[in-house]
Amino acid sequence: MAKQLSNKPTESELEILQVLWQRGNATVREVHEELAAVKDAGYTTTLKLLQIMHDKGLVSRDDSSKTHIYQPNVSKEKTQQQIVGKMMNTLFEGSASQLVMRALGTAKPSKEELDEIQRLLDSMK
């Protein structure tokens, strides 16, 4: 019996998705080079993660040429919504205000970010 993979991305898979969301599509080498610029990442690890992500349905792969090209199958917005929703429900007992207060207390937002947050709050009233 085959093991069913979770379609929720791991932290390492999220790093790869960030690259793909920015680029639209990329080869394993291109993804690896971007990751290697900011962290110690092995090429074979990047390849294996992309293969797992393909099996999970997180990315699609064009293998019509020798070099496979990967692209995201999940949107950044939907993934953010899924992760934040789970975090809010599990860590903050469903309280959006506790989540927002913790997020704002962790890092000082810029004036532009505060203005954007205020516009969002105003539109929700």
Short mmCIF file of N, CA, C and O in Angstrom, two decimals:
data_model
loop_
_atom_site.label_atom_id
_atom_site.label_comp_id
_atom_site.label_asym_id
_atom_site.label_seq_id
_atom_site.Cartn_x
_atom_site.Cartn_y
_atom_site.Cartn_z
N MET A 1 0.85 -1.19 0.00
CA MET A 1 0.00 0.00 0.00
C MET A 1 0.89 1.24 0.00
O MET A 1 1.77 1.38 0.83
N ALA A 2 0.67 2.16 -0.94
CA ALA A 2 1.50 3.35 -1.06
C ALA A 2 1.15 4.36 0.03
O ALA A 2 -0.01 4.55 0.37
N LYS A 3 2.16 4.99 0.56
CA LYS A 3 1.97 6.02 1.57
C LYS A 3 1.49 7.30 0.90
O LYS A 3 2.06 7.73 -0.09
N GLN A 4 0.42 7.88 1.43
CA GLN A 4 -0.09 9.13 0.87
C GLN A 4 0.68 10.29 1.47
O GLN A 4 0.83 10.39 2.69
N LEU A 5 1.18 11.15 0.61
CA LEU A 5 1.96 12.30 1.06
C LEU A 5 1.05 13.46 1.39
O LEU A 5 0.04 13.69 0.72
N SER A 6 1.41 14.20 2.42
CA SER A 6 0.67 15.40 2.79
C SER A 6 0.96 16.49 1.76
O SER A 6 2.09 16.63 1.31
N ASN A 7 -0.07 17.23 1.37
CA ASN A 7 0.17 18.29 0.40
C ASN A 7 0.54 19.62 1.06
O ASN A 7 0.66 20.63 0.40
N LYS A 8 0.74 19.59 2.38
CA LYS A 8 1.19 20.79 3.07
C LYS A 8 2.69 20.91 2.91
O LYS A 8 3.42 19.95 3.20
N PRO A 9 3.19 22.05 2.47
CA PRO A 9 4.63 22.18 2.28
C PRO A 9 5.39 22.28 3.61
O PRO A 9 4.93 22.91 4.56
N THR A 10 6.55 21.64 3.64
CA THR A 10 7.46 21.76 4.77
C THR A 10 8.19 23.10 4.66
O THR A 10 8.07 23.81 3.66
N GLU A 11 9.00 23.42 5.67
CA GLU A 11 9.75 24.68 5.63
C GLU A 11 10.69 24.72 4.42
O GLU A 11 10.77 25.73 3.72
N SER A 12 11.39 23.63 4.16
CA SER A 12 12.30 23.58 3.00
C SER A 12 11.53 23.68 1.69
O SER A 12 11.98 24.34 0.74
N GLU A 13 10.37 23.05 1.63
CA GLU A 13 9.54 23.14 0.42
C GLU A 13 9.02 24.56 0.23
O GLU A 13 8.93 25.05 -0.91
N LEU A 14 8.72 25.25 1.32
CA LEU A 14 8.28 26.64 1.21
C LEU A 14 9.38 27.52 0.63
O LEU A 14 9.11 28.44 -0.15
N GLU A 15 10.63 27.25 1.00
CA GLU A 15 11.76 28.02 0.45
C GLU A 15 11.84 27.82 -1.06
O GLU A 15 12.07 28.78 -1.81
N ILE A 16 11.62 26.60 -1.51
CA ILE A 16 11.63 26.32 -2.96
C ILE A 16 10.43 27.00 -3.62
O ILE A 16 10.57 27.61 -4.69
N LEU A 17 9.26 26.91 -3.00
CA LEU A 17 8.09 27.58 -3.56
C LEU A 17 8.30 29.08 -3.68
O LEU A 17 7.88 29.69 -4.67
N GLN A 18 8.99 29.69 -2.72
CA GLN A 18 9.27 31.13 -2.80
C GLN A 18 10.05 31.44 -4.08
O GLN A 18 9.76 32.42 -4.78
N VAL A 19 11.03 30.61 -4.40
CA VAL A 19 11.82 30.81 -5.62
C VAL A 19 10.91 30.67 -6.84
O VAL A 19 10.94 31.51 -7.75
N LEU A 20 10.09 29.63 -6.85
CA LEU A 20 9.22 29.40 -8.00
C LEU A 20 8.15 30.48 -8.13
O LEU A 20 7.79 30.89 -9.24
N TRP A 21 7.62 30.97 -7.01
CA TRP A 21 6.63 32.05 -7.07
C TRP A 21 7.25 33.31 -7.65
O TRP A 21 6.62 34.03 -8.41
N GLN A 22 8.50 33.59 -7.31
CA GLN A 22 9.18 34.78 -7.84
C GLN A 22 9.50 34.63 -9.32
O GLN A 22 9.35 35.56 -10.10
N ARG A 23 9.97 33.44 -9.72
CA ARG A 23 10.44 33.22 -11.08
C ARG A 23 9.34 32.78 -12.04
O ARG A 23 9.46 32.95 -13.25
N GLY A 24 8.32 32.12 -11.52
CA GLY A 24 7.29 31.55 -12.38
C GLY A 24 7.58 30.09 -12.70
O GLY A 24 6.74 29.23 -12.54
N ASN A 25 8.80 29.80 -13.13
CA ASN A 25 9.26 28.43 -13.34
C ASN A 25 10.78 28.44 -13.30
O ASN A 25 11.40 29.48 -13.46
N ALA A 26 11.35 27.26 -13.07
CA ALA A 26 12.81 27.18 -12.96
C ALA A 26 13.26 25.72 -13.05
O ALA A 26 12.51 24.81 -12.75
N THR A 27 14.52 25.57 -13.44
CA THR A 27 15.14 24.25 -13.43
C THR A 27 15.63 23.97 -12.01
O THR A 27 15.69 24.88 -11.17
N VAL A 28 16.02 22.73 -11.76
CA VAL A 28 16.57 22.37 -10.45
C VAL A 28 17.81 23.23 -10.18
O VAL A 28 17.99 23.75 -9.08
N ARG A 29 18.66 23.38 -11.18
CA ARG A 29 19.89 24.16 -11.01
C ARG A 29 19.57 25.61 -10.62
O ARG A 29 20.19 26.18 -9.74
N GLU A 30 18.60 26.22 -11.28
CA GLU A 30 18.24 27.61 -10.98
C GLU A 30 17.70 27.74 -9.55
O GLU A 30 18.07 28.68 -8.83
N VAL A 31 16.86 26.79 -9.15
CA VAL A 31 16.34 26.82 -7.78
C VAL A 31 17.50 26.64 -6.80
O VAL A 31 17.63 27.39 -5.82
N HIS A 32 18.34 25.66 -7.08
CA HIS A 32 19.49 25.39 -6.20
C HIS A 32 20.39 26.62 -6.06
O HIS A 32 20.81 26.96 -4.94
N GLU A 33 20.70 27.28 -7.15
CA GLU A 33 21.59 28.45 -7.10
C GLU A 33 20.99 29.57 -6.24
O GLU A 33 21.71 30.23 -5.49
N GLU A 34 19.69 29.77 -6.34
CA GLU A 34 19.06 30.82 -5.51
C GLU A 34 19.08 30.43 -4.03
O GLU A 34 19.33 31.27 -3.18
N LEU A 35 18.82 29.16 -3.75
CA LEU A 35 18.85 28.72 -2.35
C LEU A 35 20.27 28.76 -1.80
O LEU A 35 20.47 29.16 -0.65
N ALA A 36 21.23 28.34 -2.60
CA ALA A 36 22.63 28.28 -2.15
C ALA A 36 23.19 29.67 -1.85
O ALA A 36 24.14 29.80 -1.08
N ALA A 37 22.59 30.70 -2.41
CA ALA A 37 23.04 32.07 -2.15
C ALA A 37 22.71 32.51 -0.73
O ALA A 37 23.36 33.41 -0.20
N VAL A 38 21.74 31.86 -0.11
CA VAL A 38 21.31 32.28 1.23
C VAL A 38 21.45 31.21 2.30
O VAL A 38 21.32 31.49 3.48
N LYS A 39 21.69 29.96 1.87
CA LYS A 39 21.82 28.88 2.86
C LYS A 39 22.65 27.75 2.27
O LYS A 39 22.84 27.67 1.06
N ASP A 40 23.12 26.88 3.14
CA ASP A 40 23.88 25.72 2.70
C ASP A 40 22.90 24.69 2.17
O ASP A 40 22.15 24.08 2.94
N ALA A 41 22.86 24.54 0.86
CA ALA A 41 21.90 23.63 0.24
C ALA A 41 22.63 22.78 -0.80
O ALA A 41 23.34 23.31 -1.65
N GLY A 42 22.45 21.49 -0.73
CA GLY A 42 23.05 20.59 -1.71
C GLY A 42 22.17 20.44 -2.92
O GLY A 42 20.93 20.43 -2.81
N TYR A 43 22.78 20.29 -4.09
CA TYR A 43 22.03 20.14 -5.33
C TYR A 43 21.11 18.92 -5.27
O TYR A 43 19.94 18.99 -5.65
N THR A 44 21.64 17.80 -4.80
CA THR A 44 20.83 16.57 -4.77
C THR A 44 19.66 16.70 -3.79
O THR A 44 18.60 16.12 -4.02
N THR A 45 19.85 17.47 -2.73
CA THR A 45 18.76 17.71 -1.79
C THR A 45 17.65 18.52 -2.46
O THR A 45 16.47 18.21 -2.32
N THR A 46 18.05 19.55 -3.20
CA THR A 46 17.08 20.37 -3.92
C THR A 46 16.32 19.51 -4.94
O THR A 46 15.09 19.59 -5.05
N LEU A 47 17.05 18.67 -5.67
CA LEU A 47 16.43 17.78 -6.65
C LEU A 47 15.43 16.84 -5.97
O LEU A 47 14.29 16.69 -6.42
N LYS A 48 15.83 16.22 -4.88
CA LYS A 48 14.95 15.29 -4.17
C LYS A 48 13.70 16.00 -3.64
O LYS A 48 12.58 15.47 -3.75
N LEU A 49 13.89 17.20 -3.08
CA LEU A 49 12.74 17.96 -2.58
C LEU A 49 11.77 18.29 -3.71
O LEU A 49 10.55 18.18 -3.54
N LEU A 50 12.29 18.69 -4.86
CA LEU A 50 11.41 18.99 -6.00
C LEU A 50 10.68 17.73 -6.47
O LEU A 50 9.50 17.80 -6.83
N GLN A 51 11.33 16.57 -6.43
CA GLN A 51 10.67 15.33 -6.80
C GLN A 51 9.54 15.01 -5.81
O GLN A 51 8.44 14.60 -6.22
N ILE A 52 9.81 15.19 -4.53
CA ILE A 52 8.78 14.96 -3.50
C ILE A 52 7.63 15.95 -3.69
O ILE A 52 6.45 15.57 -3.61
N MET A 53 7.97 17.21 -3.95
CA MET A 53 6.94 18.23 -4.15
C MET A 53 6.08 17.89 -5.37
O MET A 53 4.87 18.15 -5.37
N HIS A 54 6.69 17.33 -6.39
CA HIS A 54 5.95 16.90 -7.58
C HIS A 54 4.98 15.78 -7.21
O HIS A 54 3.81 15.80 -7.59
N ASP A 55 5.46 14.82 -6.42
CA ASP A 55 4.61 13.72 -5.97
C ASP A 55 3.45 14.21 -5.11
O ASP A 55 2.35 13.65 -5.15
N LYS A 56 3.68 15.27 -4.33
CA LYS A 56 2.65 15.84 -3.47
C LYS A 56 1.68 16.74 -4.23
O LYS A 56 0.66 17.16 -3.70
N GLY A 57 2.03 17.08 -5.47
CA GLY A 57 1.18 17.96 -6.27
C GLY A 57 1.43 19.43 -6.03
O GLY A 57 0.68 20.28 -6.50
N LEU A 58 2.51 19.76 -5.31
CA LEU A 58 2.82 21.17 -5.03
C LEU A 58 3.43 21.87 -6.25
O LEU A 58 3.31 23.09 -6.39
N VAL A 59 4.12 21.10 -7.10
CA VAL A 59 4.72 21.64 -8.32
C VAL A 59 4.39 20.72 -9.48
O VAL A 59 4.10 19.54 -9.30
N SER A 60 4.44 21.29 -10.69
CA SER A 60 4.33 20.48 -11.89
C SER A 60 5.69 20.51 -12.58
O SER A 60 6.51 21.40 -12.32
N ARG A 61 5.90 19.53 -13.44
CA ARG A 61 7.22 19.40 -14.08
C ARG A 61 7.03 19.20 -15.56
O ARG A 61 6.29 18.33 -16.00
N ASP A 62 7.73 20.03 -16.33
CA ASP A 62 7.76 19.86 -17.78
C ASP A 62 9.01 19.06 -18.09
O ASP A 62 10.13 19.56 -17.95
N ASP A 63 8.81 17.80 -18.49
CA ASP A 63 9.96 16.96 -18.77
C ASP A 63 10.07 16.64 -20.26
O ASP A 63 10.58 15.60 -20.66
N SER A 64 9.59 17.58 -21.09
CA SER A 64 9.64 17.38 -22.53
C SER A 64 11.05 17.56 -23.10
O SER A 64 11.32 17.16 -24.22
N SER A 65 11.94 18.19 -22.33
CA SER A 65 13.32 18.31 -22.77
C SER A 65 14.22 17.65 -21.73
O SER A 65 13.76 17.19 -20.69
N LYS A 66 15.51 17.63 -22.00
CA LYS A 66 16.46 16.97 -21.09
C LYS A 66 16.45 17.63 -19.71
O LYS A 66 16.52 16.96 -18.68
N THR A 67 16.34 18.95 -19.68
CA THR A 67 16.30 19.69 -18.42
C THR A 67 14.86 19.89 -17.99
O THR A 67 14.07 20.50 -18.71
N HIS A 68 14.50 19.35 -16.85
CA HIS A 68 13.14 19.48 -16.35
C HIS A 68 12.92 20.89 -15.81
O HIS A 68 13.78 21.45 -15.14
N ILE A 69 11.75 21.42 -16.09
CA ILE A 69 11.39 22.76 -15.61
C ILE A 69 10.19 22.61 -14.68
O ILE A 69 9.18 22.00 -15.04
N TYR A 70 10.34 23.17 -13.49
CA TYR A 70 9.30 23.08 -12.46
C TYR A 70 8.56 24.41 -12.35
O TYR A 70 9.15 25.48 -12.52
N GLN A 71 7.28 24.31 -12.03
CA GLN A 71 6.49 25.51 -11.75
C GLN A 71 5.54 25.20 -10.61
O GLN A 71 5.16 24.04 -10.41
N PRO A 72 5.16 26.22 -9.84
CA PRO A 72 4.29 25.96 -8.69
C PRO A 72 2.88 25.58 -9.12
O PRO A 72 2.36 26.12 -10.09
N ASN A 73 2.29 24.65 -8.41
CA ASN A 73 0.90 24.26 -8.63
C ASN A 73 -0.02 24.90 -7.61
O ASN A 73 -1.23 24.78 -7.71
N VAL A 74 0.56 25.53 -6.59
CA VAL A 74 -0.21 26.18 -5.53
C VAL A 74 0.15 27.66 -5.53
O VAL A 74 1.29 28.04 -5.77
N SER A 75 -0.85 28.49 -5.27
CA SER A 75 -0.60 29.93 -5.25
C SER A 75 0.00 30.35 -3.90
O SER A 75 -0.23 29.69 -2.87
N LYS A 76 0.73 31.42 -3.94
CA LYS A 76 1.33 31.96 -2.72
C LYS A 76 0.23 32.36 -1.75
O LYS A 76 0.30 32.07 -0.55
N GLU A 77 -0.81 33.02 -2.25
CA GLU A 77 -1.89 33.51 -1.41
C GLU A 77 -2.63 32.36 -0.72
O GLU A 77 -2.91 32.42 0.47
N LYS A 78 -2.95 31.31 -1.48
CA LYS A 78 -3.68 30.17 -0.90
C LYS A 78 -2.81 29.46 0.14
O LYS A 78 -3.30 29.04 1.19
N THR A 79 -1.52 29.34 -0.14
CA THR A 79 -0.61 28.70 0.80
C THR A 79 -0.48 29.52 2.07
O THR A 79 -0.53 28.97 3.18
N GLN A 80 -0.35 30.84 1.94
CA GLN A 80 -0.29 31.71 3.12
C GLN A 80 -1.57 31.58 3.93
O GLN A 80 -1.52 31.47 5.16
N GLN A 81 -2.70 31.60 3.26
CA GLN A 81 -3.99 31.50 3.94
C GLN A 81 -4.10 30.18 4.70
O GLN A 81 -4.54 30.15 5.86
N GLN A 82 -3.67 29.09 4.09
CA GLN A 82 -3.73 27.77 4.71
C GLN A 82 -2.84 27.73 5.96
O GLN A 82 -3.25 27.26 7.02
N ILE A 83 -1.61 28.22 5.84
CA ILE A 83 -0.66 28.17 6.95
C ILE A 83 -1.08 29.09 8.09
O ILE A 83 -1.06 28.71 9.26
N VAL A 84 -1.49 30.32 7.75
CA VAL A 84 -1.90 31.26 8.80
C VAL A 84 -3.18 30.77 9.48
O VAL A 84 -3.31 30.87 10.70
N GLY A 85 -4.10 30.20 8.71
CA GLY A 85 -5.33 29.68 9.30
C GLY A 85 -5.04 28.56 10.29
O GLY A 85 -5.60 28.53 11.39
N LYS A 86 -4.16 27.65 9.91
CA LYS A 86 -3.80 26.55 10.82
C LYS A 86 -3.09 27.09 12.05
O LYS A 86 -3.36 26.67 13.18
N MET A 87 -2.19 28.05 11.85
CA MET A 87 -1.46 28.64 12.98
C MET A 87 -2.43 29.35 13.92
O MET A 87 -2.34 29.21 15.14
N MET A 88 -3.36 30.10 13.35
CA MET A 88 -4.32 30.83 14.19
C MET A 88 -5.16 29.85 15.01
O MET A 88 -5.37 30.06 16.21
N ASN A 89 -5.58 28.77 14.38
CA ASN A 89 -6.43 27.80 15.09
C ASN A 89 -5.67 27.00 16.13
O ASN A 89 -6.22 26.70 17.19
N THR A 90 -4.41 26.64 15.85
CA THR A 90 -3.68 25.78 16.77
C THR A 90 -2.90 26.56 17.83
O THR A 90 -2.90 26.16 18.99
N LEU A 91 -2.27 27.65 17.46
CA LEU A 91 -1.45 28.39 18.41
C LEU A 91 -2.19 29.52 19.13
O LEU A 91 -1.85 29.87 20.26
N PHE A 92 -3.20 30.09 18.46
CA PHE A 92 -3.88 31.25 19.02
C PHE A 92 -5.35 30.98 19.32
O PHE A 92 -6.14 31.91 19.46
N GLU A 93 -5.71 29.70 19.40
CA GLU A 93 -7.05 29.26 19.76
C GLU A 93 -8.14 29.96 18.95
O GLU A 93 -9.19 30.33 19.46
N GLY A 94 -7.85 30.21 17.67
CA GLY A 94 -8.82 30.82 16.78
C GLY A 94 -8.91 32.33 16.88
O GLY A 94 -9.76 32.93 16.22
N SER A 95 -8.05 32.96 17.65
CA SER A 95 -8.14 34.41 17.86
C SER A 95 -7.26 35.17 16.86
O SER A 95 -6.03 35.16 16.95
N ALA A 96 -7.93 35.86 15.94
CA ALA A 96 -7.20 36.66 14.96
C ALA A 96 -6.48 37.82 15.64
O ALA A 96 -5.35 38.18 15.26
N SER A 97 -7.09 38.40 16.67
CA SER A 97 -6.46 39.55 17.33
C SER A 97 -5.17 39.13 18.03
O SER A 97 -4.17 39.86 17.99
N GLN A 98 -5.14 37.95 18.66
CA GLN A 98 -3.90 37.49 19.31
C GLN A 98 -2.81 37.24 18.27
O GLN A 98 -1.65 37.57 18.50
N LEU A 99 -3.19 36.67 17.14
CA LEU A 99 -2.23 36.43 16.06
C LEU A 99 -1.64 37.74 15.56
O LEU A 99 -0.42 37.88 15.45
N VAL A 100 -2.49 38.72 15.30
CA VAL A 100 -2.03 40.01 14.78
C VAL A 100 -1.17 40.73 15.81
O VAL A 100 -0.11 41.28 15.48
N MET A 101 -1.58 40.72 17.07
CA MET A 101 -0.80 41.40 18.11
C MET A 101 0.58 40.76 18.26
O MET A 101 1.58 41.45 18.41
N ARG A 102 0.65 39.44 18.20
CA ARG A 102 1.94 38.75 18.29
C ARG A 102 2.81 39.09 17.08
O ARG A 102 4.00 39.36 17.20
N ALA A 103 2.21 39.09 15.90
CA ALA A 103 2.96 39.40 14.68
C ALA A 103 3.51 40.83 14.73
O ALA A 103 4.67 41.07 14.39
N LEU A 104 2.69 41.77 15.17
CA LEU A 104 3.14 43.16 15.23
C LEU A 104 4.13 43.39 16.36
O LEU A 104 4.96 44.29 16.28
N GLY A 105 4.07 42.57 17.41
CA GLY A 105 4.99 42.71 18.53
C GLY A 105 6.34 42.06 18.28
O GLY A 105 7.31 42.33 18.97
N THR A 106 6.43 41.20 17.27
CA THR A 106 7.66 40.47 16.98
C THR A 106 8.65 41.31 16.19
O THR A 106 9.85 41.29 16.45
N ALA A 107 8.16 42.06 15.22
CA ALA A 107 9.03 42.90 14.39
C ALA A 107 8.35 44.24 14.19
O ALA A 107 7.13 44.30 14.02
N LYS A 108 9.12 45.30 14.21
CA LYS A 108 8.55 46.64 14.05
C LYS A 108 8.19 46.87 12.58
O LYS A 108 9.06 46.88 11.72
N PRO A 109 6.90 47.05 12.30
CA PRO A 109 6.50 47.30 10.92
C PRO A 109 6.89 48.71 10.48
O PRO A 109 6.98 49.63 11.30
N SER A 110 7.12 48.86 9.19
CA SER A 110 7.45 50.18 8.63
C SER A 110 6.19 51.05 8.62
O SER A 110 5.07 50.55 8.78
N LYS A 111 6.37 52.34 8.40
CA LYS A 111 5.24 53.25 8.31
C LYS A 111 4.31 52.84 7.18
O LYS A 111 3.09 52.87 7.32
N GLU A 112 4.89 52.43 6.06
CA GLU A 112 4.08 51.99 4.91
C GLU A 112 3.25 50.76 5.26
O GLU A 112 2.08 50.67 4.89
N GLU A 113 3.85 49.82 5.99
CA GLU A 113 3.11 48.63 6.40
C GLU A 113 1.98 49.00 7.36
O GLU A 113 0.87 48.47 7.26
N LEU A 114 2.27 49.90 8.30
CA LEU A 114 1.23 50.33 9.24
C LEU A 114 0.09 51.03 8.51
O LEU A 114 -1.09 50.82 8.84
N ASP A 115 0.42 51.85 7.52
CA ASP A 115 -0.61 52.52 6.72
C ASP A 115 -1.46 51.49 5.98
O ASP A 115 -2.69 51.61 5.92
N GLU A 116 -0.82 50.47 5.43
CA GLU A 116 -1.55 49.43 4.71
C GLU A 116 -2.45 48.64 5.67
O GLU A 116 -3.60 48.33 5.35
N ILE A 117 -1.94 48.35 6.85
CA ILE A 117 -2.74 47.64 7.87
C ILE A 117 -3.94 48.50 8.27
O ILE A 117 -5.06 48.00 8.40
N GLN A 118 -3.71 49.79 8.45
CA GLN A 118 -4.80 50.69 8.83
C GLN A 118 -5.87 50.75 7.75
O GLN A 118 -7.07 50.72 8.05
N ARG A 119 -5.45 50.79 6.47
CA ARG A 119 -6.43 50.80 5.37
C ARG A 119 -7.26 49.51 5.38
O ARG A 119 -8.48 49.55 5.18
N LEU A 120 -6.61 48.40 5.64
CA LEU A 120 -7.31 47.11 5.71
C LEU A 120 -8.31 47.12 6.86
O LEU A 120 -9.47 46.72 6.69
N LEU A 121 -7.88 47.60 8.03
CA LEU A 121 -8.78 47.67 9.18
C LEU A 121 -9.96 48.58 8.89
O LEU A 121 -11.11 48.25 9.23
N ASP A 122 -9.70 49.74 8.28
CA ASP A 122 -10.78 50.67 7.96
C ASP A 122 -11.80 50.04 7.01
O ASP A 122 -13.00 50.25 7.14
N SER A 123 -11.30 49.27 6.05
CA SER A 123 -12.22 48.65 5.07
C SER A 123 -13.03 47.52 5.68
O SER A 123 -14.08 47.16 5.17
N MET A 124 -12.56 46.96 6.80
CA MET A 124 -13.27 45.86 7.44
C MET A 124 -14.34 46.35 8.42
O MET A 124 -15.17 45.55 8.86
N LYS A 125 -14.32 47.63 8.75
CA LYS A 125 -15.30 48.17 9.72
C LYS A 125 -16.65 48.37 9.07
O LYS A 125 -16.86 48.55 7.96
#
